[in-house]
GROMACS .gro file of C-alpha atoms in nm:
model
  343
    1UNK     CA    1  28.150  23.159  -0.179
    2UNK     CA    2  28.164  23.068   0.193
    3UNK     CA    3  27.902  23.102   0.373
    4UNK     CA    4  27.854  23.168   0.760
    5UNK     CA    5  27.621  22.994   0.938
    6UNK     CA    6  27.441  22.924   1.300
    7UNK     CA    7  27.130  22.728   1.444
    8UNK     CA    8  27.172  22.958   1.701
    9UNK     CA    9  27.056  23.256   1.539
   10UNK     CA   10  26.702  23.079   1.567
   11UNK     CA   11  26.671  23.096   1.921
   12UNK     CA   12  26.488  23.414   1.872
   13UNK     CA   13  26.168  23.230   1.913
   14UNK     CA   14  25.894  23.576   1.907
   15UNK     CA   15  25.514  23.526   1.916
   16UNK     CA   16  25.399  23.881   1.857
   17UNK     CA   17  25.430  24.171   1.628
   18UNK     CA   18  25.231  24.485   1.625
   19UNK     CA   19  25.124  24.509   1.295
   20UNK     CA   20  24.860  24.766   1.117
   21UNK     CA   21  24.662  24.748   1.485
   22UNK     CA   22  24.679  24.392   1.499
   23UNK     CA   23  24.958  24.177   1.712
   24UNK     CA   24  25.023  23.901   1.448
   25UNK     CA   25  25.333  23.625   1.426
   26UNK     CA   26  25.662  23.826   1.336
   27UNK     CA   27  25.725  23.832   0.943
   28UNK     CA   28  26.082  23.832   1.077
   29UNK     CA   29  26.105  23.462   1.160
   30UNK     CA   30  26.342  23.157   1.234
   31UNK     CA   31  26.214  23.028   0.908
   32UNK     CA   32  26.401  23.262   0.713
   33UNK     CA   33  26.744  23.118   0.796
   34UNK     CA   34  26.598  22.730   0.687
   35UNK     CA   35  26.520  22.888   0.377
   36UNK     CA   36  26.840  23.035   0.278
   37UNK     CA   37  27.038  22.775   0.424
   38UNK     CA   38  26.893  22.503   0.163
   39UNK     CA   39  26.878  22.737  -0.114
   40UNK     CA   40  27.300  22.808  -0.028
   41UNK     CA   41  27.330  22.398  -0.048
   42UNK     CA   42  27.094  22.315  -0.310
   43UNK     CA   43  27.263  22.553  -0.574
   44UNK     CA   44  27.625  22.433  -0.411
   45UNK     CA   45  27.721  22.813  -0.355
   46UNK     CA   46  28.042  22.690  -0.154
   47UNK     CA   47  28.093  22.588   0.171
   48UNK     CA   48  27.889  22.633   0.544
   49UNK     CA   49  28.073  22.740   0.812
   50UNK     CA   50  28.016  22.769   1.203
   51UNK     CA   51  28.110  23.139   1.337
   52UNK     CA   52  28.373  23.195   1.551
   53UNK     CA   53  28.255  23.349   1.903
   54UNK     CA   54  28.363  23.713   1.888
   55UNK     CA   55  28.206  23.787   2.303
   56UNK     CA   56  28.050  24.205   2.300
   57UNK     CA   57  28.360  24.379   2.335
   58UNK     CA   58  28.317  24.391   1.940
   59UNK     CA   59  27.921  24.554   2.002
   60UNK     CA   60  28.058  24.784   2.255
   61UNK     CA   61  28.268  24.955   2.019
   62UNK     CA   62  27.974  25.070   1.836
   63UNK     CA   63  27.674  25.049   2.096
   64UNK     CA   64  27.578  25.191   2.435
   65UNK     CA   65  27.705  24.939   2.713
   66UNK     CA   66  27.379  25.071   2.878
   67UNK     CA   67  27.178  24.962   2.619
   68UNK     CA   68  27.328  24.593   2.583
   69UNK     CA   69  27.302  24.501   2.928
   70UNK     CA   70  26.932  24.641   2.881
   71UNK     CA   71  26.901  24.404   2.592
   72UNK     CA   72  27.038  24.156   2.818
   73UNK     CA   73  26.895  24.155   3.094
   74UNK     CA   74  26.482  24.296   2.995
   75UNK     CA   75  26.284  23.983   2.912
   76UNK     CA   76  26.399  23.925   3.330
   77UNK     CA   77  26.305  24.218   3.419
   78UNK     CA   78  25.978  24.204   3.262
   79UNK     CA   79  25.876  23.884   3.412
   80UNK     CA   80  25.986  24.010   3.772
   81UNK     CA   81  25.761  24.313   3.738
   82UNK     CA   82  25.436  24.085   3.713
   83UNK     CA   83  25.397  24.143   3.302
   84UNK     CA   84  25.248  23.872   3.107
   85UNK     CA   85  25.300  23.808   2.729
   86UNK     CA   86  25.637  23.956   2.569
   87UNK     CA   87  25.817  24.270   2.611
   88UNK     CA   88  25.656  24.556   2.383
   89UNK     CA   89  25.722  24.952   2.428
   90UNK     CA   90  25.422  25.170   2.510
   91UNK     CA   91  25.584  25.504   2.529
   92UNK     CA   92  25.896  25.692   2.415
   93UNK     CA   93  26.091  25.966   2.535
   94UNK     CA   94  25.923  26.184   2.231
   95UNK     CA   95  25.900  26.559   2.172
   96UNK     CA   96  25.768  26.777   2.497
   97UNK     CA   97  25.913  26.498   2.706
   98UNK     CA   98  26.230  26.437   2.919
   99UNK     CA   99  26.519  26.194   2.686
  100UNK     CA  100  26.772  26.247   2.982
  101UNK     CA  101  26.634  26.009   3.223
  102UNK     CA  102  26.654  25.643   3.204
  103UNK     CA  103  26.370  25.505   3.356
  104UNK     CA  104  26.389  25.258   3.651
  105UNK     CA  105  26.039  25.078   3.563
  106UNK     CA  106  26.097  24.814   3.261
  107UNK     CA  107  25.804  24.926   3.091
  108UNK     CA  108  25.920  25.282   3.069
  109UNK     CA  109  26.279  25.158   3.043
  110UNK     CA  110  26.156  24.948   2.709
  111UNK     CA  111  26.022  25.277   2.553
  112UNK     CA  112  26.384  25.426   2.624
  113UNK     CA  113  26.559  25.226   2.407
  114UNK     CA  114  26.291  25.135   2.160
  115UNK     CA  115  26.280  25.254   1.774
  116UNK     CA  116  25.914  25.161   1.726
  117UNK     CA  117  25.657  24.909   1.912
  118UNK     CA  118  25.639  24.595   1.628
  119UNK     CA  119  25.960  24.472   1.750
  120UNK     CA  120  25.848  24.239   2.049
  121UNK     CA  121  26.162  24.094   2.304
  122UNK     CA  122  26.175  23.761   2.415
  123UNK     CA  123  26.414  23.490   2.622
  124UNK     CA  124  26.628  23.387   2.285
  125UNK     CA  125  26.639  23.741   2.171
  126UNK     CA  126  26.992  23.847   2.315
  127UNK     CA  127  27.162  23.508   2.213
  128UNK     CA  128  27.050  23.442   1.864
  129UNK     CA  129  27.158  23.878   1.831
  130UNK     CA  130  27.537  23.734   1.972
  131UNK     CA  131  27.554  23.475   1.670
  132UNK     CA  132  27.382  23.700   1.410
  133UNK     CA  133  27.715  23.976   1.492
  134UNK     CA  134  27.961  23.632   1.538
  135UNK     CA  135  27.845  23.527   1.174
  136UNK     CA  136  27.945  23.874   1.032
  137UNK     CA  137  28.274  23.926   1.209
  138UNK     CA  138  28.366  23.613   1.086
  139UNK     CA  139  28.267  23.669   0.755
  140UNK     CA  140  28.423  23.965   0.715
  141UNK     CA  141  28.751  23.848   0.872
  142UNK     CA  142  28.756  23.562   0.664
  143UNK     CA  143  28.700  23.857   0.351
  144UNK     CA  144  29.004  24.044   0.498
  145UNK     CA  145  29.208  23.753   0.577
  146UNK     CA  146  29.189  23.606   0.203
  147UNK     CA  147  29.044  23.873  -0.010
  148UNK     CA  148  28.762  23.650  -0.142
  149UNK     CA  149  28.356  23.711  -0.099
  150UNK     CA  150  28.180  23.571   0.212
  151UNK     CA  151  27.816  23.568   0.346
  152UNK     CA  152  27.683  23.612   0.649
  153UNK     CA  153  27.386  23.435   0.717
  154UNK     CA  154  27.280  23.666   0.983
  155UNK     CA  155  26.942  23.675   1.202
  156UNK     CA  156  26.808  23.862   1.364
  157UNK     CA  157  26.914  24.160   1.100
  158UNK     CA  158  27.077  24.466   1.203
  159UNK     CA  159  27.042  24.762   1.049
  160UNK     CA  160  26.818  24.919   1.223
  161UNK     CA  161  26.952  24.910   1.577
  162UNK     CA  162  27.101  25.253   1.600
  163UNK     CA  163  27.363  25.343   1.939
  164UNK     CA  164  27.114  25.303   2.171
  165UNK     CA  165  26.806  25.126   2.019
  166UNK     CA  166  26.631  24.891   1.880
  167UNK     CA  167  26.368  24.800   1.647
  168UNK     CA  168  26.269  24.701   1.280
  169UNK     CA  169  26.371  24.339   1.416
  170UNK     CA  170  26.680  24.434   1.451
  171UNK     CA  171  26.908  24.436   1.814
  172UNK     CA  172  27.306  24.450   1.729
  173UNK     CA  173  27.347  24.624   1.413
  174UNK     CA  174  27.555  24.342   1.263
  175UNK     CA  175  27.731  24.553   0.981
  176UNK     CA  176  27.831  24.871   1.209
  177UNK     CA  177  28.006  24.605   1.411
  178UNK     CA  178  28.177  24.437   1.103
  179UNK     CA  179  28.273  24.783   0.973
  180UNK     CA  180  28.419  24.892   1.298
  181UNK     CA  181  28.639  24.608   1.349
  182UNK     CA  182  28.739  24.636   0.996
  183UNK     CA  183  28.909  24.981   1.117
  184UNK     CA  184  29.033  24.843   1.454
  185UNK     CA  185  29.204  24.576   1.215
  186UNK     CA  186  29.406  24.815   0.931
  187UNK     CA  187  29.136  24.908   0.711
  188UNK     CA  188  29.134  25.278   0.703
  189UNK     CA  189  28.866  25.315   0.427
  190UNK     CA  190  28.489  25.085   0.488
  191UNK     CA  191  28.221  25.148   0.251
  192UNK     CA  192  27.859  25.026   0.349
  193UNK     CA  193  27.596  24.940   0.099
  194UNK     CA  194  27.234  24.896   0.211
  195UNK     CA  195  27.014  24.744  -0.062
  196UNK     CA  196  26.769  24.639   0.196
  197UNK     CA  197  26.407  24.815   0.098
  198UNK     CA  198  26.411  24.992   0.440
  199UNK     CA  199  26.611  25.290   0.476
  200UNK     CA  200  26.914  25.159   0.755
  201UNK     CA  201  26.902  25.432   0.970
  202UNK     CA  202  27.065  25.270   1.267
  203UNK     CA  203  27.428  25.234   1.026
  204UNK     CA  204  27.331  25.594   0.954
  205UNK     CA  205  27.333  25.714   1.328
  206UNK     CA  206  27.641  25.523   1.442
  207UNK     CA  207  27.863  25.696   1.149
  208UNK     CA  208  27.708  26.015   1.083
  209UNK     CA  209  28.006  26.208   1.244
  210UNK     CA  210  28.276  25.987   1.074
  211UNK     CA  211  28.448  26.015   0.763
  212UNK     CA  212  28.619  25.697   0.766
  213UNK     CA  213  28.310  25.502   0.682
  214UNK     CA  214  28.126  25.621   0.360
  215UNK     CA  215  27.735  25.472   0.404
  216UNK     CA  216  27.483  25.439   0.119
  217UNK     CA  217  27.178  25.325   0.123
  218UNK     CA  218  26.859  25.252  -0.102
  219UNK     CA  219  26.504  25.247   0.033
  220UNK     CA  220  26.146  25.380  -0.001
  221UNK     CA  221  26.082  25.678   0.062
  222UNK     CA  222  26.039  25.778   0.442
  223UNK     CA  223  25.723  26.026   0.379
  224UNK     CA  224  25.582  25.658   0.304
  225UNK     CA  225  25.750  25.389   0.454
  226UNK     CA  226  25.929  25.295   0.759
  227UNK     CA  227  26.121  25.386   0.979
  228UNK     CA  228  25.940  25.785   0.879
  229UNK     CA  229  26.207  25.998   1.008
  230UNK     CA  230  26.529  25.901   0.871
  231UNK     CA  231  26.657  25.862   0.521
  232UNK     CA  232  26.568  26.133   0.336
  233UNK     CA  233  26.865  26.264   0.056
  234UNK     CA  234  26.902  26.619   0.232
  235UNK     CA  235  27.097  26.376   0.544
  236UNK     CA  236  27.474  26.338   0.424
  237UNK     CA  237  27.634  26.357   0.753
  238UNK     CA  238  27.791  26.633   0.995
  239UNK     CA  239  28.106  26.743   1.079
  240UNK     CA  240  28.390  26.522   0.949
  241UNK     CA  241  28.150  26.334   0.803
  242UNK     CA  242  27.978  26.574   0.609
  243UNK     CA  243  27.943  26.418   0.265
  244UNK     CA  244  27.966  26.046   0.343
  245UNK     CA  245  27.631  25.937   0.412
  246UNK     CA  246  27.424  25.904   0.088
  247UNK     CA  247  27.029  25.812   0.106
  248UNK     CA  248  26.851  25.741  -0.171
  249UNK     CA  249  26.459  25.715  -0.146
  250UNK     CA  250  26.297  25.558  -0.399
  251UNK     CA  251  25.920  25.570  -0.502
  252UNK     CA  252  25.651  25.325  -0.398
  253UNK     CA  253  25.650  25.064  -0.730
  254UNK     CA  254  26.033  25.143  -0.819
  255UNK     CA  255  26.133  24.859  -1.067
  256UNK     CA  256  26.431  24.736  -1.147
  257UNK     CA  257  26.560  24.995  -1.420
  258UNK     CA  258  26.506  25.257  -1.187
  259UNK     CA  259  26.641  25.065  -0.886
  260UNK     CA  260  26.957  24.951  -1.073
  261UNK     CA  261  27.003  25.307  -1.191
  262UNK     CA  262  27.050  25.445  -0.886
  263UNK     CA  263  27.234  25.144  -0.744
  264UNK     CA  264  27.487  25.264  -1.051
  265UNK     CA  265  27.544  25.623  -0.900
  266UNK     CA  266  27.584  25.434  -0.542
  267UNK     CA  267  27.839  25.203  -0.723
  268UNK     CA  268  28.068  25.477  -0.866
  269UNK     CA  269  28.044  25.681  -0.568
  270UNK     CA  270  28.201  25.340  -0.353
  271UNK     CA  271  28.461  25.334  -0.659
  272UNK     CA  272  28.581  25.697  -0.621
  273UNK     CA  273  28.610  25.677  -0.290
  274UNK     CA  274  28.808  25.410  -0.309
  275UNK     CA  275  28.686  25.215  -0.080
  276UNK     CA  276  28.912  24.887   0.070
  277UNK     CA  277  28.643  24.699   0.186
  278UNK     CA  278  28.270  24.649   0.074
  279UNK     CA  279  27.985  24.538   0.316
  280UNK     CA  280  27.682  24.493   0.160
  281UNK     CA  281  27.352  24.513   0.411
  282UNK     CA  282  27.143  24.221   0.162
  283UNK     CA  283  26.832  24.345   0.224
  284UNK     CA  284  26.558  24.102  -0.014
  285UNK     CA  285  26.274  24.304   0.078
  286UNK     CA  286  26.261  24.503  -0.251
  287UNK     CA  287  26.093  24.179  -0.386
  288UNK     CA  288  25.783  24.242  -0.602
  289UNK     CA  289  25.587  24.009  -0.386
  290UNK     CA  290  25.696  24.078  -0.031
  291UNK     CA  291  25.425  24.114   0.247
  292UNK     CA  292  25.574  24.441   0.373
  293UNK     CA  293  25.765  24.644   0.097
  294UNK     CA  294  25.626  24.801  -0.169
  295UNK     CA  295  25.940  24.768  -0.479
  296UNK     CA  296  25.894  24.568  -0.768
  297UNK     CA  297  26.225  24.389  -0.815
  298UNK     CA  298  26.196  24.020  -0.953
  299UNK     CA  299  26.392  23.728  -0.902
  300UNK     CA  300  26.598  23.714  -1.152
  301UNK     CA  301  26.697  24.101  -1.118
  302UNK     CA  302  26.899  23.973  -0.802
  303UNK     CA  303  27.166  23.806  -0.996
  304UNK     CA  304  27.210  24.129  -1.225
  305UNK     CA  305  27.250  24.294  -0.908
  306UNK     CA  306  27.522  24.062  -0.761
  307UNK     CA  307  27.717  24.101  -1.091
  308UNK     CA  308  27.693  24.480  -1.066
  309UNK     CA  309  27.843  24.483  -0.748
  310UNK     CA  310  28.125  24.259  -0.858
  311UNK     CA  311  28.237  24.496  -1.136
  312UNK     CA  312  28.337  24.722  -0.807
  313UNK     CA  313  28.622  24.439  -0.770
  314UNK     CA  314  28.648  24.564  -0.419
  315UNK     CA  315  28.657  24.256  -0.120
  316UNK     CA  316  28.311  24.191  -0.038
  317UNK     CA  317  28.105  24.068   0.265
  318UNK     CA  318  27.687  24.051   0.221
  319UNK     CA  319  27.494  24.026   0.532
  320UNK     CA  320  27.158  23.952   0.530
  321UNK     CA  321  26.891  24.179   0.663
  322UNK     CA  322  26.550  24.158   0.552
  323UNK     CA  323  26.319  23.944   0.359
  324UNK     CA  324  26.004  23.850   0.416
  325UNK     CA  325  25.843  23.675   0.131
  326UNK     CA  326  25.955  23.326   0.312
  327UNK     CA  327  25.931  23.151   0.014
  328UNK     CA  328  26.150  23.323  -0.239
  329UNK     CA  329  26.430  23.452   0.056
  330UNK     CA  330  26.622  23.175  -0.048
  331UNK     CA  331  26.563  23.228  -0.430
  332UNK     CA  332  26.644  23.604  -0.419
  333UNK     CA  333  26.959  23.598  -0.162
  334UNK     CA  334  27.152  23.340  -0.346
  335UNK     CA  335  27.097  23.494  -0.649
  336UNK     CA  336  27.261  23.805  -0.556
  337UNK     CA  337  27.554  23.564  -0.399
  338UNK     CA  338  27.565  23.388  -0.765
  339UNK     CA  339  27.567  23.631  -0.975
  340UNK     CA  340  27.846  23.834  -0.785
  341UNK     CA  341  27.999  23.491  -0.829
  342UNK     CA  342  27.912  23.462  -1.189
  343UNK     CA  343  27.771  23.119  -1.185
   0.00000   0.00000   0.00000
């Protein structure tokens, strides 16, 4: 399987994270991609490719050209208004208040646009985002162009950033941009899979109206985990696209027969709706031992997964999201690659 790869998804270089009161080093870090990256040669999954550079016309088809030139231009903005340390919302345009009014201040402007305050900006932030969305276009191009699997090695992730925010780590969401110019480029039917243990409720917001892109994802359940407020299985989409947004919340301690279970039903719905195309959000957070996840999922249940996924015999791209038991990313990615490979 070829694999997409850049160093300069790594020049998201953060220091902080909010975490349970505490501002700690991001569990979302450059580290990750190292990781994978020797895993994907060590077990000689296929060949490493550099992305080809895709520029944002790509990430304004899906996002707010407000909001990228935001994301572009805040860690500037924060240092010319006297702020020390890293860009971090404070406050949000939440019930009781105003949502209509961009702020001019960057502090307030921050809160705007922010999903939730443990996602910290900084200086590398809106380059390593343009290779993390470079990597999956060109994955999924080279999937469309030949038929035959590809990964994205993509960082930061993705699938949280919703129209007009950001958060969960996440900036461009990397497989609403891959699905989109799927359907610029023929496809007329895009099925999304998000495996990742948080629920992707940015992929959820940008096709929520649209029938042309079938989402489904698998996550814990938002009465306990984040991101709270989305992902819960009464949300299948409005209007046209009533009926093609599927969210299935899952239990604090799911295991594997449970989680494969339901990644069944998810399967044949994909299958019936006969999808053309298959992105795959590769979320490795449902590990039993991850720092911030609460599923029970063990290594080896990865490849079973991969090989589930290849029974769909639909053209398949995986993007990474999250991850964040450093150690066994590599381990538990490439599994899933391998076993969809069936080596």
């Amino acid at each position: 399987m070829l694999t997409f790869h850049s160093e300069d998804t790594k020049k998201r270089q953060a220091k902080t994270e909010l975490h349970a009161g505490e501002l700690v080093a991001p569990f979302e870090c450059p580290e990750r991609v190292d990781i994978v990256i020797d895993r994907v040669r060590k077990v000689g999954l296929g060949e490493i490719r550099s992305p080809d550079a895709y520029g944002l016309d790509p990430v304004l088809a899906v996002h707010d050209r407000r909001y990228i030139e935001f994301l572009e231009n805040a860690c500037d903005d924060w240092a010319a208004a006297g702020f020390k340390g890293e860009p971090i919302p404070s406050i949000w345009p939440t019930r009781r208040l105003r949502d209509d009014v961009i702020p001019a201040n960057i502090d307030g402007r921050i809160g705007y646009y922010a999903l939730a305050a443990e996602t910290s900006l900084c200086l590398g932030t809106f380059a390593a985002a343009q290779a993390s969305k470079d990597i999956a276009l060109s994955a999924l191009d080279h999937v469309m162009r030949t038929g035959e699997p590809a990964f994205g090695l993509c960082r930061p992730p993705g699938h949280h950033a919703a129209v007009d925010q950001f958060g969960g780590y996440c900036f461009f969401n990397n497989a609403a941009i891959a699905a989109q110019h799927a359907l610029n480029n023929g496809m007329k039917k895009v099925a999304i899979l998000d495996i990742d243990f948080h629920h992707g409720n940015g992929t959820q917001d940008i096709f929520y109206e649209r029938d042309d892109v079938l989402f489904l994802s698998l996550h814990g359940d938002p009465r306990d985990e984040f991101p709270y407020f989305l992902g819960f299985a009464d949300e299948t989409g409005r209007g046209k696209g009533e009926g093609f947004n599927v969210n299935y919340p899952l239990p604090s301690g799911t295991d594997y027969a449970t989680w494969a279970s339901t990644l069944d039903d998810a399967i044949q719905r994909i299958a019936a709706y006969q999808a053309e195309i298959l992105i795959v959000s590769l979320g490795v957070d449902t590990f039993e031992n991850d720092p911030i996840s609460s599923f029970k999922l063990k290594s080896e249940d990865y490849i079973d997964c991969g090989r589930r996924l290849k029974a769909l015999g639909i053209p398949t791209t995986f993007l990474l999201e999250g991850g964040y038991a450093v150690e066994e990313i590599g381990i538990n990615t490439v599994n899933v690659l391998t076993g969809f490979e069936g080596t």
